[in-house]
Every structure is written in C-alpha cells, then in structure tokens.
Coordinates of C-alpha atoms and ligand atoms in Angstrom, one line a residue:
X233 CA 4.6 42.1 10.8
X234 CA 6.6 38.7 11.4
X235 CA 4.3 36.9 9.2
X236 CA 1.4 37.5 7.0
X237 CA -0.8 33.6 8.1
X238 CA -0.2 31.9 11.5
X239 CA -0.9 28.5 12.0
X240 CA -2.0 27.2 15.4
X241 CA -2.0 23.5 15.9
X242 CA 0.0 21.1 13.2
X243 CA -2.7 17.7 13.6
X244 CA -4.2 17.4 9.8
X245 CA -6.0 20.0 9.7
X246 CA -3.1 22.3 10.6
X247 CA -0.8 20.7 8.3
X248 CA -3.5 20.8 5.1
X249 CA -4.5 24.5 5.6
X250 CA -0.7 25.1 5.5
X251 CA -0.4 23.0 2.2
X252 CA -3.3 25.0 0.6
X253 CA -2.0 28.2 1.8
X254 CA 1.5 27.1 0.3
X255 CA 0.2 27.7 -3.0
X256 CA -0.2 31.7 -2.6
X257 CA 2.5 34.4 -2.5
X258 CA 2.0 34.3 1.4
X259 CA 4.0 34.3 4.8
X260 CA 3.6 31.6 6.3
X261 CA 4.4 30.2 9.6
X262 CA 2.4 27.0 11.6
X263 CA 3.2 26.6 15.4
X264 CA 3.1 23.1 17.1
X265 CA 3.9 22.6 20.8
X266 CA 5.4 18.6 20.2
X267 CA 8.3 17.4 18.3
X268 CA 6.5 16.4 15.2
X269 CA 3.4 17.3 12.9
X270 CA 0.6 14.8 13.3
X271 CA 1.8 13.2 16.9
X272 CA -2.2 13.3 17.6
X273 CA -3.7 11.7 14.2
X274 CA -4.4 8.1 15.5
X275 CA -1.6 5.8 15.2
X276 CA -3.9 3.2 12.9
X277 CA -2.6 2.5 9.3
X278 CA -6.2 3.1 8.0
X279 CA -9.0 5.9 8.3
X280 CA -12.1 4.9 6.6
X281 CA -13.0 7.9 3.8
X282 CA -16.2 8.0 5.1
X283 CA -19.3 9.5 2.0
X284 CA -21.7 11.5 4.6
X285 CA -24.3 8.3 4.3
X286 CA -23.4 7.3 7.5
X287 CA -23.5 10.8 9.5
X288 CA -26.8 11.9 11.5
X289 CA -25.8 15.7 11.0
X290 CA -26.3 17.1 7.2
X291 CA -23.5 19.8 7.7
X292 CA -21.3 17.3 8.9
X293 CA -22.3 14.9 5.9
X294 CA -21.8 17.5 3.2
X295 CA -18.4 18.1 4.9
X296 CA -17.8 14.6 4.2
X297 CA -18.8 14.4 0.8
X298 CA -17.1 17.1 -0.2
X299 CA -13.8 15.7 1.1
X300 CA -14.3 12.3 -0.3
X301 CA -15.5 14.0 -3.8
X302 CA -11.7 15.1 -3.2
X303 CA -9.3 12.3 -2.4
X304 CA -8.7 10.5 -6.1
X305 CA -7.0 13.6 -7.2
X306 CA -5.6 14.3 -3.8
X307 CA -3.8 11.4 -3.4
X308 CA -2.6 11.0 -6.7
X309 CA -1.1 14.3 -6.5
X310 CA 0.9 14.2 -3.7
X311 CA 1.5 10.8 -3.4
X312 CA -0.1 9.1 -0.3
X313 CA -1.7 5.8 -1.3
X314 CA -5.5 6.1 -1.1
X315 CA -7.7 3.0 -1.9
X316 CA -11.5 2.9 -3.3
X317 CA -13.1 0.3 -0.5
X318 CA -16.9 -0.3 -0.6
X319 CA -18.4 -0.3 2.5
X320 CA -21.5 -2.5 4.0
X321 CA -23.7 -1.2 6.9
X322 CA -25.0 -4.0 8.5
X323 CA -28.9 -4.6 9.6
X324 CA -29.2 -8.1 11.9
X325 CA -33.0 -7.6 12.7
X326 CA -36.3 -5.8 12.0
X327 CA -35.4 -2.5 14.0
X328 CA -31.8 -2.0 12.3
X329 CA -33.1 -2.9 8.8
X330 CA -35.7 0.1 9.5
X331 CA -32.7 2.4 10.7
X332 CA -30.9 1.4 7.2
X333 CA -34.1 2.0 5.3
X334 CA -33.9 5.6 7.0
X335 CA -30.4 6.0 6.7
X336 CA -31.0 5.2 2.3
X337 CA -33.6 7.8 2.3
X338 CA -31.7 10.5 3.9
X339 CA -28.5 9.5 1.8
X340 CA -30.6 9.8 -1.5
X341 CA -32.5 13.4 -0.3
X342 CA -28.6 14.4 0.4
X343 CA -27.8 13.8 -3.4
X344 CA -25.1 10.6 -2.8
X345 CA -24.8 8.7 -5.7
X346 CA -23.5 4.6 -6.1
X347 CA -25.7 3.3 -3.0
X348 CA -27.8 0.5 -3.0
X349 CA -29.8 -1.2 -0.5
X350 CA -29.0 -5.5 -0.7
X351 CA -31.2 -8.7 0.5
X352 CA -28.8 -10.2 2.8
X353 CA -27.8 -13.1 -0.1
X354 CA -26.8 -10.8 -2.0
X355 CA -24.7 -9.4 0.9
X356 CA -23.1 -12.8 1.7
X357 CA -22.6 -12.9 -2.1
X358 CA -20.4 -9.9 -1.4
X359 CA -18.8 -11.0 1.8
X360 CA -18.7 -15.0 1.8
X361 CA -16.8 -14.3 5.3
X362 CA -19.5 -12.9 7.6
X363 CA -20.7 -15.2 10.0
X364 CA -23.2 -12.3 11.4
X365 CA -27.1 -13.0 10.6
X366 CA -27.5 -10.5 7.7
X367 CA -31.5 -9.2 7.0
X368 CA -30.4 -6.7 5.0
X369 CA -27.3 -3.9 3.8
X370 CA -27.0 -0.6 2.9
X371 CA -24.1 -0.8 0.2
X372 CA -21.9 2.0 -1.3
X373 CA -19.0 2.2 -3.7
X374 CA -18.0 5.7 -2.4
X375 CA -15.9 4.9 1.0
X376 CA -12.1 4.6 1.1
X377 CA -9.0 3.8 3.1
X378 CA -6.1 6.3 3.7
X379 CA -3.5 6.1 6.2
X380 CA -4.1 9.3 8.1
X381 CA -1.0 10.1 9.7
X382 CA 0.9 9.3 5.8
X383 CA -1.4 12.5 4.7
X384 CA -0.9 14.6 7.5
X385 CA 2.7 14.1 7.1
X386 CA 2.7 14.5 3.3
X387 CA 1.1 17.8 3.5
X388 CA 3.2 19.5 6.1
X389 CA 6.6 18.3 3.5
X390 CA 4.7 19.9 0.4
X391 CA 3.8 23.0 3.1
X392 CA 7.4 22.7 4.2
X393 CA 9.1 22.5 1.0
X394 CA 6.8 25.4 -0.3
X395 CA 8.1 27.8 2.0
X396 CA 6.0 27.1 5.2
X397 CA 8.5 27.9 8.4
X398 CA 7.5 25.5 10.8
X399 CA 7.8 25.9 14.2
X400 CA 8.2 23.0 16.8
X401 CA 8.2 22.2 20.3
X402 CA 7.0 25.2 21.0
X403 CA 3.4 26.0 22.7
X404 CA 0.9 28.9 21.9
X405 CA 0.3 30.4 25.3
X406 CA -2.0 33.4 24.0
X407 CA -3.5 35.5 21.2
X408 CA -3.6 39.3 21.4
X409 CA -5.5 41.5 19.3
X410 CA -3.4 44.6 18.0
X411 CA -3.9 47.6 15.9
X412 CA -3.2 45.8 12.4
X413 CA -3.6 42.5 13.5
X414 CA -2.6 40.1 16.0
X415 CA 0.3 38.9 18.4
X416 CA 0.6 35.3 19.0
X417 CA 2.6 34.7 22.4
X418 CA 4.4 31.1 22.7
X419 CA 6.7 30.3 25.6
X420 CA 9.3 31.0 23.6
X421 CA 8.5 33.5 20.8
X422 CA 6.1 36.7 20.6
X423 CA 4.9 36.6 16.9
X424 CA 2.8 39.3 15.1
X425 CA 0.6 38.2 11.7
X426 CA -2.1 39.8 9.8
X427 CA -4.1 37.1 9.9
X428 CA -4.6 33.4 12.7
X429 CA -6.3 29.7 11.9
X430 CA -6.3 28.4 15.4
X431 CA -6.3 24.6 15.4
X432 CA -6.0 24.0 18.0
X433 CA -8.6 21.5 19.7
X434 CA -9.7 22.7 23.4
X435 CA -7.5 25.9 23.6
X436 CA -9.0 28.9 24.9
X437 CA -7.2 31.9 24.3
X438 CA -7.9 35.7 25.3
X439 CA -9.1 36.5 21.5
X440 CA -11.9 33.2 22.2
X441 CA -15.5 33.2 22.7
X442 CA -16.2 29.9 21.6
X443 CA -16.8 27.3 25.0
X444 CA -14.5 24.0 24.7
X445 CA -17.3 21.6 22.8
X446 CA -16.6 18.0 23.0
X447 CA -20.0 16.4 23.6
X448 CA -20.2 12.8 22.2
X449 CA -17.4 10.6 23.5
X450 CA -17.5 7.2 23.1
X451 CA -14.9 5.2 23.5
X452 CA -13.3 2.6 20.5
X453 CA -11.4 -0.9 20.8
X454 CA -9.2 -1.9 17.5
X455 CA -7.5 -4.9 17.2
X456 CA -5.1 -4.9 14.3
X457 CA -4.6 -8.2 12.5
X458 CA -1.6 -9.3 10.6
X459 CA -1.3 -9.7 6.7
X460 CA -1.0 -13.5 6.7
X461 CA -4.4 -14.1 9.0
X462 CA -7.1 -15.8 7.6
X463 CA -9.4 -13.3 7.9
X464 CA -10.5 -11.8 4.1
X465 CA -12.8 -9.0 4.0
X466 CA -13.7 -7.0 0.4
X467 CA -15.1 -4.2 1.9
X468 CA -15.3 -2.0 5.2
X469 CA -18.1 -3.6 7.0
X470 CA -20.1 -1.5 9.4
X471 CA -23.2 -2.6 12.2
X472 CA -25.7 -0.8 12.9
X473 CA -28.0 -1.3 15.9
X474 CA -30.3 0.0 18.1
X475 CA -28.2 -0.9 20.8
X476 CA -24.6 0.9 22.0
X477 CA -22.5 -1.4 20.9
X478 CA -21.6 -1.6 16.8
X479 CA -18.4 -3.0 14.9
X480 CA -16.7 -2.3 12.0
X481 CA -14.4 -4.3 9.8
X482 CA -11.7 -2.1 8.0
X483 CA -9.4 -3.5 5.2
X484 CA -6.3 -1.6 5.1
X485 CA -4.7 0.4 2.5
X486 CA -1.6 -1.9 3.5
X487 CA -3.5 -5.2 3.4
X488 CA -4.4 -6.3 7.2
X489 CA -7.7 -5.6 8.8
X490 CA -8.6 -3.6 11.7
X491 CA -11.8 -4.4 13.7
X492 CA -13.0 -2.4 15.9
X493 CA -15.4 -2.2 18.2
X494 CA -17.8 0.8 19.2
X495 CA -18.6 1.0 22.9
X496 CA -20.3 3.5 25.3
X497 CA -18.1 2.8 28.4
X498 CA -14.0 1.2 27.8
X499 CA -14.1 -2.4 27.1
X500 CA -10.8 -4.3 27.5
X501 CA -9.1 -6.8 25.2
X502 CA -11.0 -9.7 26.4
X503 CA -14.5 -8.5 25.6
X504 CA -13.6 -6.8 23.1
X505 CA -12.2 -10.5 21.5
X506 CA -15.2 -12.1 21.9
X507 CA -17.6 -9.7 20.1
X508 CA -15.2 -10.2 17.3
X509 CA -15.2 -14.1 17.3
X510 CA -19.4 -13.7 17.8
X511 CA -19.3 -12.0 14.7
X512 CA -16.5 -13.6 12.4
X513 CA -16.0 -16.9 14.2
X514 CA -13.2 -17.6 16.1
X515 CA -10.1 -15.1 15.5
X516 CA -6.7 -16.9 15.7
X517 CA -4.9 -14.6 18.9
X518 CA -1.3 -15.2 17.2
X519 CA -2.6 -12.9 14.7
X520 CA -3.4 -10.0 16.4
X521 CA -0.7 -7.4 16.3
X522 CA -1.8 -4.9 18.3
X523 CA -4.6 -3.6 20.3
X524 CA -5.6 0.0 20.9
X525 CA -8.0 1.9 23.0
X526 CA -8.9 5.8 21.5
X527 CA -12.0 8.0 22.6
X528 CA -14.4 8.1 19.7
X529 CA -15.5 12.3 18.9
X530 CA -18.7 13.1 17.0
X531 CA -18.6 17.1 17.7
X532 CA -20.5 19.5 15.3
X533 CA -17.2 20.6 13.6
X534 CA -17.3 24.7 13.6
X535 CA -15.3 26.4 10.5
X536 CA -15.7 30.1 13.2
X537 CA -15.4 32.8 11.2
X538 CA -17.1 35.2 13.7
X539 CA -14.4 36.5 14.0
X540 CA -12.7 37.0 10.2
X541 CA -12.8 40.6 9.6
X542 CA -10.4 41.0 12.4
X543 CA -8.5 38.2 10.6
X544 CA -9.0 35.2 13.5
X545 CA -10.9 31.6 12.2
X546 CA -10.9 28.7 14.5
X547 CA -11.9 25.4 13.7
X548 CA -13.8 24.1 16.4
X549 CA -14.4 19.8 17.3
X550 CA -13.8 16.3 16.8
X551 CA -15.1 14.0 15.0
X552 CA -14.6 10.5 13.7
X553 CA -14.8 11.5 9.9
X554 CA -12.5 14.3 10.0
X555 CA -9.7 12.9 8.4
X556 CA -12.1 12.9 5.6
X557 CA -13.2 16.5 6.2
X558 CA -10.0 17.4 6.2
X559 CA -9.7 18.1 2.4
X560 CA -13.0 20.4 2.3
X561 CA -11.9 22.3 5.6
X562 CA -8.5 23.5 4.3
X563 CA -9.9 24.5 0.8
X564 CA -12.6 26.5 2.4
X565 CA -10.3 27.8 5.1
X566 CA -7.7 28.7 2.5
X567 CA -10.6 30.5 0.4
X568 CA -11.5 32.6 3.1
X569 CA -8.1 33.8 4.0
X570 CA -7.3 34.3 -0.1
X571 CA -10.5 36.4 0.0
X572 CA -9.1 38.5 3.1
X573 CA -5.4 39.1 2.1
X574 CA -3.5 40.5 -0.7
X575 CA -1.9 37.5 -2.3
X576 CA -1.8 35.9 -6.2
X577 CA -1.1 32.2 -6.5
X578 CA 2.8 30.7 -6.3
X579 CA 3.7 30.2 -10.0
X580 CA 7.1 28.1 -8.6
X581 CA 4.5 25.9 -6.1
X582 CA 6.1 22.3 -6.2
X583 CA 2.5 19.9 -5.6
X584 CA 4.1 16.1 -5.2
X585 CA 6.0 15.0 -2.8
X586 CA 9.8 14.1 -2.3
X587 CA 9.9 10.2 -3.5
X588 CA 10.3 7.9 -0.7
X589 CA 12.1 4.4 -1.5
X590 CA 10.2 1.4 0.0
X591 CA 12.5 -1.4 -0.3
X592 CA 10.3 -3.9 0.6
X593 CA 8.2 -2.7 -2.2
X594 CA 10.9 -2.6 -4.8
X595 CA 11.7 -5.3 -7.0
X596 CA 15.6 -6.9 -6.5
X597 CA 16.8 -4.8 -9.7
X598 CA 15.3 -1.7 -8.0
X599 CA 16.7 -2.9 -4.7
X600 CA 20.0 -3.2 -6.4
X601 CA 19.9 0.1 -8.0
X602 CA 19.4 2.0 -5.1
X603 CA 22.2 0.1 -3.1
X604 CA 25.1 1.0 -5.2
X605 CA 23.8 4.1 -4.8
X606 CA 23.7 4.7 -0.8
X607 CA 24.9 1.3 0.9
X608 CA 22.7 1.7 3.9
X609 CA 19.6 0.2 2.1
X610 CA 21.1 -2.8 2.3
X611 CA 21.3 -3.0 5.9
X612 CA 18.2 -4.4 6.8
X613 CA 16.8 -2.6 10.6
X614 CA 13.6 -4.2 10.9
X615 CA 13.4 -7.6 9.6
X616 CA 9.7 -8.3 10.2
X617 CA 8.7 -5.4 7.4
X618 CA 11.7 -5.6 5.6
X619 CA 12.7 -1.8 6.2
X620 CA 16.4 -1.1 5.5
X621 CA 18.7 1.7 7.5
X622 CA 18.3 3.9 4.2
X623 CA 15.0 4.3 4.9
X624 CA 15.2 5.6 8.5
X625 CA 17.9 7.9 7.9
X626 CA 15.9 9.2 4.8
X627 CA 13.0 9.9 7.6
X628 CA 14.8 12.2 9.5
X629 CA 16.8 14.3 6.8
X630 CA 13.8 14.5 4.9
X631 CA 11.8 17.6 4.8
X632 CA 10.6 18.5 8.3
X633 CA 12.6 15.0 9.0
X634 CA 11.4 12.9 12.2
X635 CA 12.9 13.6 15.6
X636 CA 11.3 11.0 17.9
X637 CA 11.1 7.4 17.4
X638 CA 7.6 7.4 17.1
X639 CA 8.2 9.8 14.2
X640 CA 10.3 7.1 12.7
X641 CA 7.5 4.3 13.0
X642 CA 4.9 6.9 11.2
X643 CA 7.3 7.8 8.4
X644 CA 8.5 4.3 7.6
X645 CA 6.5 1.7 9.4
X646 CA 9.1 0.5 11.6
X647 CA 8.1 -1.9 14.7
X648 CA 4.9 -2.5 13.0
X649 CA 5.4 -5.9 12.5
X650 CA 5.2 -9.1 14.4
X651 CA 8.1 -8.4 16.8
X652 CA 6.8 -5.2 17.9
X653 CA 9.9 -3.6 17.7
X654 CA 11.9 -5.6 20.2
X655 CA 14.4 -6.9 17.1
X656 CA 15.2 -2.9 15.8
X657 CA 13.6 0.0 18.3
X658 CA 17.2 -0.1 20.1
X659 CA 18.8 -0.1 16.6
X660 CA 16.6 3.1 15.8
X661 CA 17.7 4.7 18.7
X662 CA 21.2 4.8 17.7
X663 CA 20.2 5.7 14.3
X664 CA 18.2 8.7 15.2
X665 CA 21.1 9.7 18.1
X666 CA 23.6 9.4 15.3
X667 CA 22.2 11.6 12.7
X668 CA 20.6 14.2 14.9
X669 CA 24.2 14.2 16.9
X670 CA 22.6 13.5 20.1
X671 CA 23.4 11.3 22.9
X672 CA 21.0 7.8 23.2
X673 CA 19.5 8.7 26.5
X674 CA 18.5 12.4 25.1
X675 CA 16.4 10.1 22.2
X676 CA 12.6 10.5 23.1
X677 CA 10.0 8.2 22.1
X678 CA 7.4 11.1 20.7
X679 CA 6.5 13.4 23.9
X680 CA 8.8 15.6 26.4
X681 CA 10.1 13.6 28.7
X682 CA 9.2 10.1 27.0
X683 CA 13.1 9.6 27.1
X684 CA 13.6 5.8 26.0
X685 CA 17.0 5.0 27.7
X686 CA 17.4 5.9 31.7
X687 CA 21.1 6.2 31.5
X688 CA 24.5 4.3 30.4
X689 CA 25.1 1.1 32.2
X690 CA 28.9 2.1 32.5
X691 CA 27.4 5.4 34.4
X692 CA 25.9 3.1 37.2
X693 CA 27.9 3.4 40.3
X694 CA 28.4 0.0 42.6
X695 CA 29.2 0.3 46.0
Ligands
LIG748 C1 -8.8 6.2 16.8 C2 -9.3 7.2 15.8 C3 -9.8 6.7 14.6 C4 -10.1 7.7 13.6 N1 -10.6 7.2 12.5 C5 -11.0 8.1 11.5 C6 -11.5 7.6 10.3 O1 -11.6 6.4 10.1 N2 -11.9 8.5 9.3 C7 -11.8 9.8 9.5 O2 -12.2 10.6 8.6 N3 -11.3 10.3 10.7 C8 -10.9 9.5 11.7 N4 -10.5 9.9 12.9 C9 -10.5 11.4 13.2 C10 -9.2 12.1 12.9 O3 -8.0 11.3 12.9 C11 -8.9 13.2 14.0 O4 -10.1 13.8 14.3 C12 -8.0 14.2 13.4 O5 -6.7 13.6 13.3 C13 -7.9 15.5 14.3 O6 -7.0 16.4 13.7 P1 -6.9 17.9 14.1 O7 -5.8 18.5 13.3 O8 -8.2 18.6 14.2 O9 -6.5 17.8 15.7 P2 -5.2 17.2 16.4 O10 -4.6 16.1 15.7 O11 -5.5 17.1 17.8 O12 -4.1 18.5 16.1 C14 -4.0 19.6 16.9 C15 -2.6 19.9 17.1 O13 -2.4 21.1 17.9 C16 -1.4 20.9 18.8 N5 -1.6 21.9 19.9 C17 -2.5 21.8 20.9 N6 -2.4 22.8 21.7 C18 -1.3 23.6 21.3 C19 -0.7 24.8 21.7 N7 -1.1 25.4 22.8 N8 0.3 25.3 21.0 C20 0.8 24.6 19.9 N9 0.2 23.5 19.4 C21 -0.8 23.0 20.1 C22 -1.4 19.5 19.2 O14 -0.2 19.0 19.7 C23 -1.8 18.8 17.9 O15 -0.7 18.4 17.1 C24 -10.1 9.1 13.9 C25 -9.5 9.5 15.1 C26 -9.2 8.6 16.1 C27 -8.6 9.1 17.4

C-alpha cells in the first residue's frame, strides 16, 4: 500500500483531519487539486465561533457546541489568535422577540450555558452604538472570532511538519475499491491506502452513493470596514426577523468590523449600503475596504460512515458554522479511523506552530532584533499594514510555503490595507518569482491560469 490514510480535499476540514491524524504512527497523504490548502475558506479575516444557540438543526447545534467547547485550548496550542466575542441576537418587534423567546428555550433544553435574555436598555447599555429599535436580545458570552483561513493554514503546517505528504495541484478523478483497500486515481498519480476521508464538497466518485446535497443557499453581502472608522461595536451583533433579510455586525479578531448582510436573492453594494446606514446611521464610504459577495450554505452536514468497514468516510455539506464544526469533525473523524487501523499515538508529535514574526506587531527593540538578524525585515513591502519583505519570503519557505499571491495575502495580510495592493502586489510578484525561481509572467494569482502578468513589455513587437 502507498499509504495507510488518504486525504481528499485540503479546505479546513481536510487540513484538521490531517492535523489530528498527525498525531498517530500513521501514513499519511492529503490530496488537493489547487496550488494551496484553504484557497476555498472565505477570504474574510473573521468567522464568528458560532455556540449552536443560533442553529434550527440540534445535530448541527451539538456540532457547534462541541467545536466551540474546543477553541480556547485549540488556539492557544497552535497558535492562531482566537478572541472570546459576545454576541447579541436582535428582536425589533413583537413577532422576532417571540422567535428569540423560542430560540432561549431551545438553547436551554440543548444544555448551553452563559445566555441570557436582555430588555432592550439593557441592550443599548451593552451596545451604546445601535441605532436599530431594540424590544429585546438574546445575549451570550459563548461566541468567538477566528480568522478561518489562519487555522486552516495552521493545521496543514503542524500536519505538514508532522509527517503529512501533501500533495498539490493535483485532482482526484476516481476512487476504486480493491481487495485490501482502495485506489485513489488523480490525473497525475494512481495511489493505493487502506483507508479514504473524502472532503471533498460535491464530488461524486465511483465508490459514492451519497447525491450532491446543497439545499439552502442564500446569498451574503460583507462590507469590511477599516480599523480607524468610527464605527465601535463590543460584541457580534446578529437580527433576527421574520422576514428574508437579517444583518450581522462582526468585530474582528484584528480590530475592524465586517457587516454583512443576509439576503435571499444577490444584492449589490448599493443596497446592500443602505441597510447598513438604516441600521447604524450613516457609514462613512472612505472607510469601507472592501466588499464581497459569497453564497451562504446551511446543509445538514453528514460525517458518512456507511461506508467505514470498507475503510471510505465522507463528509458531506456546507454550512455557515463549519469553521466552528471544524474542531468536533476531525476529532471524531480521527476517532473513527484510530478505531479502524493499527496505530499507537506519535510520541515525537510537534503540536505548536513555527513562530511567525509580525513586524507591525513587534515593538522597535524587537523590530531591531530581528533586522540584524535577516536584513529583509527592514524593507518595508506594504506600507499600509506595515508588512516587511521578511515576512513574505518567510510565507513561502515556510512549511507547505505559499505559491500564489493570494497565498501570500492569507499568510501575511498583504494588500489588505487601504491601497488594496496597488503600492506592493507588483513588488510581491517579483518576490514570489524570485524565491520560487520562476519567471514573473508564470506567477499566478491563486487558480490555474489566473496568471497576473500577460507578458514582458520588451517582448511586444511594433510594426
Ligand atoms: C463567506 C463565508 C463566511 C463564512 N463564515 C463562517 C463563520 O462565520 N463561521 C463558521 O463557522 N463558518 C463560516 N463559514 C463556513 C466555512 O468557511 C466553510 O464552510 C468551510 O471553509 C468549508 O470547508 P471545507 O473544507 O468543508 O470545504 P472547502 O473549503 O470547499 O474544501 C474542499 C477542498 O477540496 C478541494 N477539491 C475539490 N475537488 C477536488 C478534487 N477532485 N481533487 C482534489 N481536491 C479537490 C477544493 O479545492 C478545496 O480546497 C463561512 C463560509 C463562507 C463562504
């Protein structure tokens, strides 16, 4: 057998049931079709940890408690900053403040601790910002920020650095059942392993019997503000109507705030404006760094082990709380598998994280430090977030190191700032062709063929 676990799929749940599985004596390999882990996890700074209050599905809610229960020691462990937020759901009128008085019921028969329902003073007490009409809140201390992307990628270098061969740019195209297991064809590889965790969202292969599910999708507006705006929020902020429409006001783990707005059919950037300023008065546009447009997934996500005692699972759906499932999928995943295969736990397993250096975060005698020792952190690349050459060349020689540009951006926050990149994306380029010994115009921005530069200008021919 080539390996003893493959890994279909490297989005976050990919990459955390290959960190869990790092742990045991085990052969490992995880199989992505782009150039990077976690090109799919939203490119927003913040997922809210949600606590399963919010969630109309119980299995789905004791998914998320189980993952939130989880995130303190997580984090702390392998080094992804993870904040404690409280979180407000919002009742305007008499039919949401009866959906709230629902929603506390089913939260208490579900066991959640640390919720409380508030008179709406005692909301604006809370939040003196909210220019919504307020009847009445359904508080709790439970929720979180995380940046989801930071995780995904810190699990696949503790997978990485653990032993876990990854394998990029390079697609699953079928799975085979054989005598002793299975053979995973890619279009470059054939592969055989004892046992497969398909990841996979909407693949079908020959070994499937599961239908593609994705029922509920709604579609979601965010509007990211900058650091500096006046907009101050204390906790995530959520509506909750009757209606289709519902917001929700995220504090970052960084600092900023994403709103975002909850629609049944796309909205664009003008409508999407105007709920906010309904809500929060009016939003200065200056400060509004980006906007993005994602599809919104509230699947029944399936752990399917119908198939385990041939050795297949395949997790099955989206959802909008996954990124907090994620923890409680990859234990339970991993538990299975242990139970299934002949392996003892790694007593050389190395849990934390390579430390990354943040000069913006540093203090000068820190900055200094770590100048005499590598002079390129003192060349400064993108002078809206303060991120130095050190740190982008750190990003792609790290473990599993970043090959796109976009790969760049999620390891070290590059073109996140006010410019938007146009000051340092062309200085990036010629980072990322210099270290990785390619030619500019082969530098892509995440995807195949998402080249950045057409050609050289000395190339052109004039007639
Ligand atoms: C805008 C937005 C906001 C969100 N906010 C939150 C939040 O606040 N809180 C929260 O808990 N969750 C949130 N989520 C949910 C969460 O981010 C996603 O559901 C999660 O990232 C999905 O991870 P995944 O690993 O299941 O799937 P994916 O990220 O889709 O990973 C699957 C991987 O498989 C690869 N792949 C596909 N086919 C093949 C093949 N044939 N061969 C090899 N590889 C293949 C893909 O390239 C991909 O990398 C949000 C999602 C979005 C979009």
């Amino acid at each position: 057998m080539d390996y003893d676990v493959l890994i279909l799929g490297g989005g976050i749940i990919g990459c955390a049931v290959a960190y869990e599985l790092s742990k045991y004596s085990l052969n490992i390999a995880l199989i992505e079709k782009d150039y990077d882990i976690a090109d799919d996890v939203a490119l927003i700074n913040s997922a809210v940890v949600y606590d399963g209050v919010e969630c109309d599905d119980t299995l789905m809610a004791k998914l998320e408690m189980m993952g939130n229960e989880m995130f303190d020691e997580l984090s702390s462990k392998i080094n992804v900053p993870f904040k404690r937020q409280g979180s407000l759901i919002i009742a305007e009128d008499e039919k949401s403040e009866d959906m709230i008085n629902k929603m506390y019921e089913r939260a208490l028969e579900r066991g959640i601790k640390n919720i409380t329902l508030l008179q709406s003073n005692e909301v604006y007490e809370l939040e003196p910002n909210l220019s919504v009409k307020v009847s009445k809140a359904l508080y709790s201390k439970n929720t979180g920020v995380i940046c989801p992307y930071d995780l995904a990628i810190a699990y696949g270098e503790i997978a990485f650095d653990n032993g876990v061969n990854f394998r990029l740019e390079e697609e699953v195209v079928d799975i085979q059942k054989i005598t002793k297991g299975f053979r995973v064809i890619t279009n470059k590889n054939k592969f055989t392993c004892k046992m497969v965790i398909n990841t996979t969202p909407g693949q079908n292969y020959s070994i499937d019997t599961s239908e593609k599910i994705y029922k509920e999708k709604r579609n979601l507006s965010f509007f990211l503000l900058e650091k500096d705006c006046k907009v101050n929020y204390n906790n995530i902020v959520f509506t909750i109507k009757d209606s289709e429409e519902t917001v929700r006001i995220i504090p970052t783990v960084q600092g900023n705030i994403i709103l975002a707005l909850n629609t049944e059919k796309p909205v664009g950037y003008e409508y999407t404006l105007k709920n906010f300023n309904n809500l929060m008065g009016e939003i200065d546009e200056n400060k509004i760094n980006a906007f993005y447009q994602w599809p919104h997934y509230k699947d029944t996500i399936i752990i399917d082990e119908s198939l385990i005692d041939k050795g297949y699972i395949k997790v099955v759906g989206k959802h909008y709380g996954q990124v907090t499932m994620t923890p409680s999928i990859a234990k339970m995943v991993c538990e299975t598998i242990v139970s299934n295969i002949n392996c003892v736990l790694k007593k050389d397993f190395v849990g934390k994280r390579r430390e990354v250096y943040k000069f913006s975060q540093l203090s000068n005698e820190e900055r200094n430090q770590i100048i005499k020792m590598n002079k390129k952190y003192a060349n400064i690349v993108c002078i809206c977030k303060n991120i130095t050459e050190g740190e982008i060349v750190d990003a792609i020689r790290r473990p599993l190191g970043a090959r796109t540009v976009e790969g760049i951006k999620r390891r070290t926050g590059v073109t996140f700032g006010s410019c938007k990149g146009s000051e340092c994306f062309s200085k990036i380029v010629s980072i990322l062709a210099r270290e990785t010994n390619k030619k500019p115009t082969d530098i892509v921005n995440d995807s195949k063929n998402s080249n950045i530069l057409k050609s050289r200008i000395k190339e052109f021919q004039y007639e």
